[in-house]
Amino acid sequence: MAAITLKGLKKSYGQAHVIKGVDITIEDGEFVVFVGPSGCGKSTLLRMIAGLEDISAGSLTIGDKVVNDLPPKDRGVAMVFQSYAIFPHMTVRENVAFGLTISGASKEEKDAKVAEAARILQMEHLLDRRPSQLSGGQRQRVAIGRAIVRKPAVFLFDEPLSNLDAALRMDMRMEIGKLHQQLGATMIYVTHDQVEAMTLADKIVVLKDGLVQQIGSPMDLYHRPDNVFVAGFLGSPSMNFLTVDVTEVSGTHATVRNAALDPTSIEIRHPGIVAGGKAKLGLRPQYLNPDDPAGRLHGRVALTERLGSETVIEATLTDGSNLIVALARDAHFPIGQDISLGFDPDMAHLFAA
Amino acid sequence: MMQSNDNHGLRLFLRYLLLVLIAVMFAFPLVFMVMSSFKPDQQLLLDSGNVRAFLPVGDLSFNNYFEAFERAPIGVFIFNSVLVTVVTVVLSLFLCSTAGFAFTFMEWRGRKLAFTIILATLIVPFETIAIPLLLLASKMPWIGFDGLTWGWLNSYRVQIIPFIADGLTIYLFAQYFKDLPGELIEAARVEGASWWQIYRKIVMPLSGPVLATAAILKFLVMYNQYLWPLMVVQQEEYRPVMVGLQYFFQLNIAWGEVMAYLSLITIPVLAFYLYLQKAFIASLASTGVKG
């Protein structure tokens, strides 16, 4: 059993409050990703779970034990660090076996477990090398090997791929995903990369300024963001936001418009939308259609980026705001050309301004 | 192109010339000492005004060495110095590195204040605390083979214990530890290592350079001890080499014997330095912290 519960967790350094009361429940075997911009407290939260940072207030439960005051070694966790943190004076074998050596395991047990970890991570041929003879990706494997060899109940990953180049990052991301399938352990993964978050997570926790913004499955957060921050943080290119006037509210829908937008009825999913007020209309670049003859948004092409399989258009709307359109095909829109964009109102998000 | 090559060659020549001159300046006193130790006093004084002082010429023999051994128990002095120095260096490396470890990695109440006080001791010269320390040492209790005794004078311990821990060595270790990647320590903690295991298995193996530096500095201080042993040791059997030098400056100063004695007591220092220099380079090459 390694469900984890964070209840009212807080962390302060003197007057600086870094984590301001976080409640999260993580089920046994779940892959949870903490995501957020730099300085949002995601790494601090992970380090609090690991026992590397004291908890200022609240309670942290791993399994059925409150572990607030337990040292890291008694929490049953393993951690993979951003800098890999493999011991430079030991061989790969000694690094991977480190935790077992510390716990006094026999040589046979160590050899068997190291061999198994090496097989899972395909690094049998590296075991007698020194860290200085390894590439970045190989070092990361060693760090993961050291984590899995002890069979901990909980794995903690602190931005483990951010030091790798793009191609390697994708490979390792997939491997970590497979590892989770194979081991079935609870994993908490910190990243600022939303692709990692979307692809790996069973559940994403979006953090900002030490507070949870939203918790949910990747698709939940993508399609039903609770607020402007979450809506803007997930998705690439990020969501467009237009300031609109709310002309009418009737039942579950509101009619909005502005200088560039024809009156459109949008479902109200968030509080704070009142007739006569302002609102923010969120439109994902992928859901905007420049070929719609009945387009509701009007503007002019400011820039076109053709990537072959994809085309990104930046349009300047008639109200002066800019908007990004992402098409999943090659298309040519000359700069300066008038453009009308259509969209499905059901895919639009209305937030209080 | 040609001119730039010439310039480069000239610059290189000048640089080496300068380095050779500096090396010669440092080597000359040593060469003078060793050469003179083989010459009779009369020739030594005659040669000292010219270049022959640095050359193995004239009436060379080991006589000065034989006479030096007759004049003073040199073996005892060297043994005492090496014993006191080696024991102090070993204990100091252990104690000061554990202190530096506690100051750098562990959180405890009063840590900053304690470190500040230790740093403050760096600016207190030994001479100012010599007398209080002497009084203290003369009254300290000790439990040994003879049971409980009072006063540490005339012993090895009085030459060792006051010098085991010092601010500079603790500071050296603390500074070095601060530059070790913190995530290594955290990784070891998560892996279940105790503080002692982290110290022994992670921090110490990565501390070759600072261990060598601290050992050399401590060795030099201890081997060159003069004032303190002069104050606390009256018996010949505990006397170190520097105090032993007095034996050669009594009624008639025999310069050849002085040089022979100095040559002899330089050997342990050179041996220690050469040994550590090797260890120093090896530790730098094997750790590979960078990367």
GROMACS .gro file of C-alpha atoms in nm, chain A residues 68-195:
model
  128
   68ASN     CA    1   0.592   1.432   0.876
   69ASP     CA    2   0.881   1.374   1.113
   70LEU     CA    3   1.036   1.063   0.960
   71PRO     CA    4   1.377   1.091   0.793
   72PRO     CA    5   1.388   1.016   0.417
   73LYS     CA    6   1.520   0.665   0.468
   74ASP     CA    7   1.215   0.561   0.671
   75ARG     CA    8   0.957   0.679   0.418
   76GLY     CA    9   0.996   0.400   0.163
   77VAL     CA   10   1.065   0.638  -0.122
   78ALA     CA   11   1.327   0.652  -0.395
   79MET     CA   12   1.414   0.967  -0.580
   80VAL     CA   13   1.563   1.051  -0.919
   81PHE     CA   14   1.723   1.394  -0.930
   82GLN     CA   15   1.752   1.645  -1.211
   83SER     CA   16   2.133   1.632  -1.196
   84TYR     CA   17   2.117   1.249  -1.174
   85ALA     CA   18   2.315   1.266  -0.846
   86ILE     CA   19   2.507   0.948  -0.916
   87PHE     CA   20   2.816   0.903  -0.705
   88PRO     CA   21   3.120   0.987  -0.920
   89HIS     CA   22   3.365   0.771  -0.726
   90MET     CA   23   3.163   0.450  -0.765
   91THR     CA   24   3.109   0.225  -1.066
   92VAL     CA   25   2.762   0.196  -1.214
   93ARG     CA   26   2.720  -0.135  -1.031
   94GLU     CA   27   2.814   0.022  -0.696
   95ASN     CA   28   2.586   0.317  -0.764
   96VAL     CA   29   2.287   0.099  -0.844
   97ALA     CA   30   2.355  -0.124  -0.544
   98PHE     CA   31   2.415   0.167  -0.306
   99GLY     CA   32   2.082   0.145  -0.122
  100LEU     CA   33   2.117  -0.232  -0.089
  101THR     CA   34   2.471  -0.198   0.043
  102ILE     CA   35   2.350   0.050   0.302
  103SER     CA   36   2.071  -0.182   0.413
  104GLY     CA   37   2.323  -0.466   0.452
  105ALA     CA   38   2.204  -0.690   0.169
  106SER     CA   39   2.415  -0.997   0.084
  107LYS     CA   40   2.637  -0.997  -0.223
  108GLU     CA   41   2.417  -1.256  -0.397
  109GLU     CA   42   2.105  -1.048  -0.337
  110LYS     CA   43   2.276  -0.734  -0.460
  111ASP     CA   44   2.410  -0.904  -0.772
  112ALA     CA   45   2.069  -1.049  -0.857
  113LYS     CA   46   1.882  -0.721  -0.806
  114VAL     CA   47   2.139  -0.511  -0.989
  115ALA     CA   48   2.129  -0.757  -1.280
  116GLU     CA   49   1.751  -0.734  -1.293
  117ALA     CA   50   1.752  -0.354  -1.285
  118ALA     CA   51   2.022  -0.348  -1.553
  119ARG     CA   52   1.813  -0.579  -1.770
  120ILE     CA   53   1.500  -0.364  -1.732
  121LEU     CA   54   1.697  -0.050  -1.820
  122GLN     CA   55   1.913  -0.220  -2.084
  123MET     CA   56   2.241  -0.117  -1.928
  124GLU     CA   57   2.408  -0.451  -1.856
  125HIS     CA   58   2.711  -0.344  -2.057
  126LEU     CA   59   2.760  -0.030  -1.846
  127LEU     CA   60   2.781  -0.189  -1.502
  128ASP     CA   61   3.158  -0.169  -1.461
  129ARG     CA   62   3.196   0.182  -1.597
  130ARG     CA   63   3.247   0.500  -1.401
  131PRO     CA   64   2.991   0.782  -1.425
  132SER     CA   65   3.246   1.002  -1.602
  133GLN     CA   66   3.246   0.750  -1.890
  134LEU     CA   67   2.869   0.773  -1.941
  135SER     CA   68   2.652   0.999  -2.155
  136GLY     CA   69   2.369   1.204  -2.006
  137GLY     CA   70   2.104   0.948  -2.099
  138GLN     CA   71   2.311   0.662  -1.957
  139ARG     CA   72   2.359   0.851  -1.632
  140GLN     CA   73   1.986   0.901  -1.609
  141ARG     CA   74   1.939   0.525  -1.649
  142VAL     CA   75   2.183   0.466  -1.365
  143ALA     CA   76   1.988   0.706  -1.146
  144ILE     CA   77   1.664   0.527  -1.230
  145GLY     CA   78   1.835   0.191  -1.175
  146ARG     CA   79   1.941   0.299  -0.829
  147ALA     CA   80   1.581   0.395  -0.757
  148ILE     CA   81   1.414   0.075  -0.879
  149VAL     CA   82   1.659  -0.172  -0.729
  150ARG     CA   83   1.523  -0.124  -0.377
  151LYS     CA   84   1.163  -0.176  -0.493
  152PRO     CA   85   1.032   0.127  -0.306
  153ALA     CA   86   0.661   0.189  -0.267
  154VAL     CA   87   0.693   0.541  -0.407
  155PHE     CA   88   0.914   0.685  -0.680
  156LEU     CA   89   0.984   1.056  -0.688
  157PHE     CA   90   1.119   1.218  -1.005
  158ASP     CA   91   1.245   1.575  -0.989
  159GLU     CA   92   1.259   1.705  -1.348
  160PRO     CA   93   1.458   1.398  -1.449
  161LEU     CA   94   1.472   1.472  -1.822
  162SER     CA   95   1.542   1.842  -1.828
  163ASN     CA   96   1.918   1.795  -1.878
  164LEU     CA   97   1.873   1.571  -2.183
  165ASP     CA   98   1.847   1.675  -2.545
  166ALA     CA   99   1.508   1.666  -2.718
  167ALA     CA  100   1.539   1.326  -2.890
  168LEU     CA  101   1.673   1.151  -2.582
  169ARG     CA  102   1.408   1.318  -2.371
  170MET     CA  103   1.135   1.157  -2.579
  171ASP     CA  104   1.298   0.812  -2.554
  172MET     CA  105   1.344   0.837  -2.179
  173ARG     CA  106   0.990   0.969  -2.136
  174MET     CA  107   0.854   0.661  -2.305
  175GLU     CA  108   1.079   0.439  -2.096
  176ILE     CA  109   0.959   0.596  -1.775
  177GLY     CA  110   0.602   0.539  -1.892
  178LYS     CA  111   0.681   0.173  -1.959
  179LEU     CA  112   0.859   0.142  -1.627
  180HIS     CA  113   0.545   0.257  -1.451
  181GLN     CA  114   0.342  -0.007  -1.633
  182GLN     CA  115   0.597  -0.272  -1.541
  183LEU     CA  116   0.647  -0.185  -1.175
  184GLY     CA  117   0.299  -0.061  -1.092
  185ALA     CA  118   0.445   0.160  -0.818
  186THR     CA  119   0.317   0.500  -0.713
  187MET     CA  120   0.512   0.767  -0.898
  188ILE     CA  121   0.525   1.139  -0.848
  189TYR     CA  122   0.693   1.332  -1.124
  190VAL     CA  123   0.780   1.700  -1.124
  191THR     CA  124   0.821   1.884  -1.452
  192HIS     CA  125   0.761   2.218  -1.616
  193ASP     CA  126   0.725   2.043  -1.951
  194GLN     CA  127   0.357   2.004  -2.029
  195VAL     CA  128   0.423   1.735  -2.291
   0.00000   0.00000   0.00000
